[in-house]
Short mmCIF file of C-alpha atoms and ligand atoms in Angstrom, two decimals:
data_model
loop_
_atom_site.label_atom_id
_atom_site.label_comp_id
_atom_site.label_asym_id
_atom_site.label_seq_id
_atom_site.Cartn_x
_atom_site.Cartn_y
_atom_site.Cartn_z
CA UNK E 1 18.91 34.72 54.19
CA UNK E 2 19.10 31.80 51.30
CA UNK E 3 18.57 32.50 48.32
CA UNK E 4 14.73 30.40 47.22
CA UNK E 5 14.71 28.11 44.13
CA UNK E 6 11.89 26.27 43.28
CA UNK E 7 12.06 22.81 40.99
CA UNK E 8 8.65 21.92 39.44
CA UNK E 9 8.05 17.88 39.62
CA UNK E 10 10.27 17.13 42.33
CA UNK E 11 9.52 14.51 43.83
CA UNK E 12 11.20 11.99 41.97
CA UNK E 13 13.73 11.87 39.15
CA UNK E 14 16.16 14.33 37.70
CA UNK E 15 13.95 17.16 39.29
CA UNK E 16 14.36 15.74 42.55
CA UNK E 17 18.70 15.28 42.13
CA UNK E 18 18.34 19.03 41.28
CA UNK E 19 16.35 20.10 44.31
CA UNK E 20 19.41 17.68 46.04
CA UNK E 21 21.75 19.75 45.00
CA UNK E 22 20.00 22.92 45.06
CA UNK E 23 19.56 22.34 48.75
CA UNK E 24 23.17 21.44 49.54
CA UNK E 25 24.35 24.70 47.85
CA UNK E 26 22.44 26.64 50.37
CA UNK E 27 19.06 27.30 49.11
CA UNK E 28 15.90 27.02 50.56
CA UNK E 29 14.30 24.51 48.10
CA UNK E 30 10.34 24.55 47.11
CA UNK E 31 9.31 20.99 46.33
CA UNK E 32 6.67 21.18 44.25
CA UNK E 33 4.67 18.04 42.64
CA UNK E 34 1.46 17.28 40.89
CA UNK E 35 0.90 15.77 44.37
CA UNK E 36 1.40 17.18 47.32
CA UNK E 37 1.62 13.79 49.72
CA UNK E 38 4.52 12.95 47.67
CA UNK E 39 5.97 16.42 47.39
CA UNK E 40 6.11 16.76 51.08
CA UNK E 41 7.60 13.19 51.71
CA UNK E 42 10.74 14.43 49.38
CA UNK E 43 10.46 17.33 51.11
CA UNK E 44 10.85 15.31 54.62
CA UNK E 45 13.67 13.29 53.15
CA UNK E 46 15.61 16.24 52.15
CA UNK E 47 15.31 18.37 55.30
CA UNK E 48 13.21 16.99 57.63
CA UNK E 49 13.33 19.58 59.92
CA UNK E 50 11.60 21.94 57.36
CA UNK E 51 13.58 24.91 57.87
CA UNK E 52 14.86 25.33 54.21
CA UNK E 53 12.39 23.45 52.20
CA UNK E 54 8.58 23.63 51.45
CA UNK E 55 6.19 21.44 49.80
CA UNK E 56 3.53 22.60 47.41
CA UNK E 57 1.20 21.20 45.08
CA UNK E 58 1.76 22.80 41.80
CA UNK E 59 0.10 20.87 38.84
CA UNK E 60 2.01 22.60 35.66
CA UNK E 61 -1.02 22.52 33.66
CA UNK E 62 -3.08 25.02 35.63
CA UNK E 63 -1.85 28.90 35.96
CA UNK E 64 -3.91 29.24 39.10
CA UNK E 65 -1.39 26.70 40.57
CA UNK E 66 1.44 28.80 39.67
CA UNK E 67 0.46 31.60 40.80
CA UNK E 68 -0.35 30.05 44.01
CA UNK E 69 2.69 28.65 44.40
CA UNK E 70 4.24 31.79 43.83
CA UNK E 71 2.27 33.31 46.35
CA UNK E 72 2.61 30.43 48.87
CA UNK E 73 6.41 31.01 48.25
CA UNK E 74 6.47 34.88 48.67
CA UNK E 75 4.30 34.21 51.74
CA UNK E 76 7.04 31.44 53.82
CA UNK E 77 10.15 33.55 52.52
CA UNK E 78 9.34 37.01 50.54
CA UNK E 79 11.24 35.89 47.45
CA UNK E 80 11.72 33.67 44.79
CA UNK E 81 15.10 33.60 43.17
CA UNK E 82 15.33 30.42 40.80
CA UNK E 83 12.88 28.52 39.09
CA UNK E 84 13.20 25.12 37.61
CA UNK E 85 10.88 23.93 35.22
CA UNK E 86 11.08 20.23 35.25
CA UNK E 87 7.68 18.51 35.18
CA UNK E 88 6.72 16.66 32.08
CA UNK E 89 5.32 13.62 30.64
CA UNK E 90 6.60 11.02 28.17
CA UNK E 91 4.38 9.06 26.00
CA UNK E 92 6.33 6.56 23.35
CA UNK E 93 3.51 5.97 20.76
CA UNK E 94 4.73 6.01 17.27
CA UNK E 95 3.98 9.02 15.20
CA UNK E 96 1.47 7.85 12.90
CA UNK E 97 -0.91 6.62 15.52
CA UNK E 98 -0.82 9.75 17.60
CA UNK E 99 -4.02 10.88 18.00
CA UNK E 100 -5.08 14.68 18.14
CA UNK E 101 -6.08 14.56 21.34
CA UNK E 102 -3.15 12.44 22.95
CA UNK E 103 -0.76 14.80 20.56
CA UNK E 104 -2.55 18.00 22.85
CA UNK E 105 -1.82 16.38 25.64
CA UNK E 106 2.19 16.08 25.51
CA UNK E 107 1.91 19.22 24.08
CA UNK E 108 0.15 21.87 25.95
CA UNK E 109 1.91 19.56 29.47
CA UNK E 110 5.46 19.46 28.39
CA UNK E 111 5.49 22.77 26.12
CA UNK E 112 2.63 25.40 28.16
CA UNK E 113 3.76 24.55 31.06
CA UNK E 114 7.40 26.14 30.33
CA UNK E 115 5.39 28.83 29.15
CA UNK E 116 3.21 29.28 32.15
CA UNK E 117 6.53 29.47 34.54
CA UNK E 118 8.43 31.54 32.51
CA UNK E 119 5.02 34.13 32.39
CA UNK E 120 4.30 33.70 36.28
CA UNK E 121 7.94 33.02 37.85
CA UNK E 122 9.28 35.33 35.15
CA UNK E 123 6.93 38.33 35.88
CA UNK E 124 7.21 38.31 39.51
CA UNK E 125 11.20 38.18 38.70
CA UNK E 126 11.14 40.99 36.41
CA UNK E 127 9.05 43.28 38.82
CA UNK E 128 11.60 42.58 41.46
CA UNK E 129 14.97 42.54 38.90
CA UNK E 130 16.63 39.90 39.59
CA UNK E 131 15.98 35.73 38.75
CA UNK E 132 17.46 32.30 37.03
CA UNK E 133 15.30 30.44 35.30
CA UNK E 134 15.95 26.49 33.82
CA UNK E 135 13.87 24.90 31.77
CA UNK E 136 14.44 21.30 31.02
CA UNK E 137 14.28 20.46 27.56
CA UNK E 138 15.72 16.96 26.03
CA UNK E 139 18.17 15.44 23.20
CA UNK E 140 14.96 14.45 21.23
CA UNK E 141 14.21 18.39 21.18
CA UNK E 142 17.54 18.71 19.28
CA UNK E 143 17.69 15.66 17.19
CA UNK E 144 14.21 14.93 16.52
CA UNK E 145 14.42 11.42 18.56
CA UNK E 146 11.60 9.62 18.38
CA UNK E 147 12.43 7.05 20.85
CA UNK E 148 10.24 8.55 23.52
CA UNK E 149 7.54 9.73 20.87
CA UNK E 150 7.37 12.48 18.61
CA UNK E 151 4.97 14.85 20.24
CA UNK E 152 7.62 14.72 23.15
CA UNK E 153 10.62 15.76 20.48
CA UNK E 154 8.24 18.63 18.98
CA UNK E 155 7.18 19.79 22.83
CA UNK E 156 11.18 20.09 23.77
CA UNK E 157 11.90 21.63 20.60
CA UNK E 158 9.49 24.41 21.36
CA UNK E 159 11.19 24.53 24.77
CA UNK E 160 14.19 25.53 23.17
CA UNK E 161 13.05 28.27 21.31
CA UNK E 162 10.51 29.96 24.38
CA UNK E 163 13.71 29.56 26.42
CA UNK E 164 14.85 32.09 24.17
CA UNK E 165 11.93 34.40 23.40
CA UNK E 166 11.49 34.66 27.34
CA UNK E 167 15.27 35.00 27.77
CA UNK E 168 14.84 38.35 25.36
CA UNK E 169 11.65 39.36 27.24
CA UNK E 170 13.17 39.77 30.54
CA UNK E 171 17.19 39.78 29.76
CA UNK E 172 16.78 43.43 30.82
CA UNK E 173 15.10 42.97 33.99
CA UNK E 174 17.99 41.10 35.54
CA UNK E 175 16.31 37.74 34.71
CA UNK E 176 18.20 35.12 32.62
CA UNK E 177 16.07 32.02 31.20
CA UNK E 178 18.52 29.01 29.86
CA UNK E 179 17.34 25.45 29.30
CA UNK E 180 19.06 21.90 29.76
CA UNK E 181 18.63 19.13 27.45
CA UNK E 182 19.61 16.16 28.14
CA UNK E 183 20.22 12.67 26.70
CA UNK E 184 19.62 9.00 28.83
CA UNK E 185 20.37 10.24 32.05
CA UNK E 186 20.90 7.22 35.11
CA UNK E 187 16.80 8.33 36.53
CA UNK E 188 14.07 5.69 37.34
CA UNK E 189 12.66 7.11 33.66
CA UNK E 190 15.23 5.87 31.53
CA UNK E 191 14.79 2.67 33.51
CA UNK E 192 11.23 2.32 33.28
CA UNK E 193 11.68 3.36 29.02
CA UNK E 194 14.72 0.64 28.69
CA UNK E 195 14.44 -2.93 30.35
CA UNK E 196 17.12 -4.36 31.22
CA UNK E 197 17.34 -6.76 28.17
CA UNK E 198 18.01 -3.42 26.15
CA UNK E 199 20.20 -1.68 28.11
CA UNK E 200 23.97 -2.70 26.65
CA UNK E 201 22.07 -1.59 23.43
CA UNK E 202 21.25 1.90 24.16
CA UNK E 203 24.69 2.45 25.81
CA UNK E 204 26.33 1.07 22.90
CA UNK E 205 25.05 3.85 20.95
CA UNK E 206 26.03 6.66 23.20
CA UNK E 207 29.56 7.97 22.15
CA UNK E 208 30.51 8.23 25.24
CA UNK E 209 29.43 4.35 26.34
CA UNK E 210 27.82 5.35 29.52
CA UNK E 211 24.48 7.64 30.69
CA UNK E 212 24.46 10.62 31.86
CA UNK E 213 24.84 11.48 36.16
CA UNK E 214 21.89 13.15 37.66
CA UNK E 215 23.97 14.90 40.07
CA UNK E 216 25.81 16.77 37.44
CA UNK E 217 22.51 18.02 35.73
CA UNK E 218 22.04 19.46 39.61
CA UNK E 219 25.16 20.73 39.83
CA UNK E 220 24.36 22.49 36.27
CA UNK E 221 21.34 24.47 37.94
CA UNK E 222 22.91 25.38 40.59
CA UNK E 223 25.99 26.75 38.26
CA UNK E 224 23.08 28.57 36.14
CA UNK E 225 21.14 29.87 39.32
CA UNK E 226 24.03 31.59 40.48
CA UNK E 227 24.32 35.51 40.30
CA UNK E 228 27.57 35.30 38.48
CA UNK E 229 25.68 33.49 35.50
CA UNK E 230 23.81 36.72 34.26
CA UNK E 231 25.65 36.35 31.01
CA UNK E 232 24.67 32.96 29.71
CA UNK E 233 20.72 33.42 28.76
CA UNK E 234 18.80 32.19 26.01
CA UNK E 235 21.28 29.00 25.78
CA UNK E 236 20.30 25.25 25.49
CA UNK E 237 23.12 23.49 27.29
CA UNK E 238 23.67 20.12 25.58
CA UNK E 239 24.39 16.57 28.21
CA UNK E 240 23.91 14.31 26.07
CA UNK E 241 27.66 12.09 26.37
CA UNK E 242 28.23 12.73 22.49
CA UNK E 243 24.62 11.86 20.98
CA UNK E 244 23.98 15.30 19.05
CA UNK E 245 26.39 17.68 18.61
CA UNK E 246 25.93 20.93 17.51
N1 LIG H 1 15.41 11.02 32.55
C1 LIG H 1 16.06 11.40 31.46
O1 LIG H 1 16.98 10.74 31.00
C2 LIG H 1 15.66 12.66 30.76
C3 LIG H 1 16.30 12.97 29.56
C4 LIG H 1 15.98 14.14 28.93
C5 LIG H 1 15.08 15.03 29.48
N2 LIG H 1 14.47 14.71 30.64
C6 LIG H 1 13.53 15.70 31.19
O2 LIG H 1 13.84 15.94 32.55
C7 LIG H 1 12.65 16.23 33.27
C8 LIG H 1 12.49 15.25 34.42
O3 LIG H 1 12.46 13.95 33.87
P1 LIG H 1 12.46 12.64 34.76
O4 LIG H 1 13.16 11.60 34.01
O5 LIG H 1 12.90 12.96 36.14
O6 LIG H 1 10.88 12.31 34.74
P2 LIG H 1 9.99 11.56 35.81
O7 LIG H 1 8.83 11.06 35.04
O8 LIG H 1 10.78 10.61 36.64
O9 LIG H 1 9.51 12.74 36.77
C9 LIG H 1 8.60 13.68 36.31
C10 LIG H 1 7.96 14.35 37.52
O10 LIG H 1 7.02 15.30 37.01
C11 LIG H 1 5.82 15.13 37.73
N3 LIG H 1 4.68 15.55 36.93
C12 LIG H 1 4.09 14.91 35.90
N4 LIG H 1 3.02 15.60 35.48
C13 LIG H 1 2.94 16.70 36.26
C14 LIG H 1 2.05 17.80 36.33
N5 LIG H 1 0.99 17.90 35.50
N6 LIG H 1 2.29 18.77 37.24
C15 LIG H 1 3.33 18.67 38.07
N7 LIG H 1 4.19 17.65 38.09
C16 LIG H 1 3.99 16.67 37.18
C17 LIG H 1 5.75 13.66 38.08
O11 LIG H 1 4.87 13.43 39.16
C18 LIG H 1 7.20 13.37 38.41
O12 LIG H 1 7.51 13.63 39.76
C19 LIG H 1 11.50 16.14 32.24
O13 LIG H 1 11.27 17.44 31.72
C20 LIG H 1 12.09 15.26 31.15
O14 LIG H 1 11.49 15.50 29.91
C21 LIG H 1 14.73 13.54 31.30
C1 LIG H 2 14.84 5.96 27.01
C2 LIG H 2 15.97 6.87 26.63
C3 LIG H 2 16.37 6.54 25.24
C4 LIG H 2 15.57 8.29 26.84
C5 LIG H 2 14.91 8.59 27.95
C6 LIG H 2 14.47 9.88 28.20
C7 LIG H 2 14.63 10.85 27.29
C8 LIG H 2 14.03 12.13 27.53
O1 LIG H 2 14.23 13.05 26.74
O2 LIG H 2 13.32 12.28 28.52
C9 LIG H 2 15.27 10.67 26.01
O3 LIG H 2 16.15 11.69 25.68
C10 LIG H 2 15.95 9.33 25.88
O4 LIG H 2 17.29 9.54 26.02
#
């Protein structure tokens, strides 16, 4: 049987490249979105004739969502092997006029959300011994950008360091938790953030002149998910084409 990864907020954007690629390495891919019309139609573009793929609704705020998808999961295929916590929101307002309550928002989205599928994903893993987990984190986690707002730096920061306190947690368990962070990565995001008027500017301040390929974040999961990788855990993996180094 294939080994089951699911990629929270798939349908689009760098968590749909890593379902891509997750799915052409040979694993039965959970789609899972905040809705589930346009989970299922990536689902349906992916593998339309369902066999290794399955659509859920899973919005990251709620814990009853996880733990149905987890169930939904365990129901179509009796395991869960990888988990991919992608979903997240950006909001670009500048620190001082951050409200409390819009400041809650990126937070307890982006940041308890990692949190809530380490717990659920993690747990189930840990009872069974075995499971990857990825969290995606960003650049402005590490640097402190504030390009795409602060309470989005602060919420990846914290990613980094619950990537690690779960990574102790369940190291023993046969569970390894890393997360990615990456810079401008070629997405319909960094699109949407940078018209086109703007663009020669932002890659003129990436060392490496260009942004980053979507395909290679996927083909970074799928290097973490694999069994071999129990001894990287705990680890932010940097993509960034030069713009923090460590
Ligand atoms: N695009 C980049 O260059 C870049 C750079 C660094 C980090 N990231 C990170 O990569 C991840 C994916 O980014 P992206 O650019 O593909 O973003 P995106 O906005 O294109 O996609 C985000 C997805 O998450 C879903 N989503 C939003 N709220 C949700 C919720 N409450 N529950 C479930 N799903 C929800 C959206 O529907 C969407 O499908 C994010 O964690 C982002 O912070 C992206
Ligand atoms: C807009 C560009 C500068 C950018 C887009 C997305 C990011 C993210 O973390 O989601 C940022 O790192 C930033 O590179």
């Amino acid at each position: 049987m294939s080994q089951v990864a699911l990629v929270t907020g798939a349908a689009q954007g760098l968590g749909l490249s890593i379902a891509n690629r997750l799915f052409a390495a040979g694993y039965a891919v959970v789609i899972t979105d905040l809705s589930l019309e346009s989970a299922q139609a990536a689902a349906d573009r992916l593998d339309p004739s369902g066999q290794r793929s399955l659509a859920l609704q899973l919005d990251v705020a709620s814990k009853a969502d996880f733990e149905a998808a987890l169930a939904a999961v365990l129901a179509r295929w009796g395991a869960l092997h990888v988990a991919v916590n992608s979903a997240a929101m950006t909001r670009t307002t500048p620190v001082m006029q951050i409200s409390p309550e819009e400041f809650d928002q990126v937070m307890s989205l982006n940041t308890r959300s990692i949190f809530l599928g380490c717990q659920v994903f993690g747990g189930h893993m840990a009872g069974v011994g075995y499971g990857r987990i990825i969290n995606m984190a960003s650049l402005a986690g590490q640097n402190g950008g504030t390009a795409t707002g602060a309470h989005y730096a602060a919420s990846k920061g914290a990613i980094v360091t619950l990537t690690k306190i779960f990574a102790k947690e369940l190291a023993s368990a046969g569970v390894t938790v890393n997360a990615i962070a990456p810079g401008p990565i070629e997405s319909p995001a960094v699109h949407a953030a940078v018209p086109p008027e703007r663009m020669a500017g932002l890659l003129a301040n990436i060392p490496v002149k260009r942004l980053g390929d979507a395909d290679f974040l996927g083909d970074l999961v799928v290097q973490l998910a694999r069994p071999e990788a129990y001894f990287t855990t705990g680890a932010t993996w940097d993509v960034n084409g030069g713009l923090f180094m460590r």
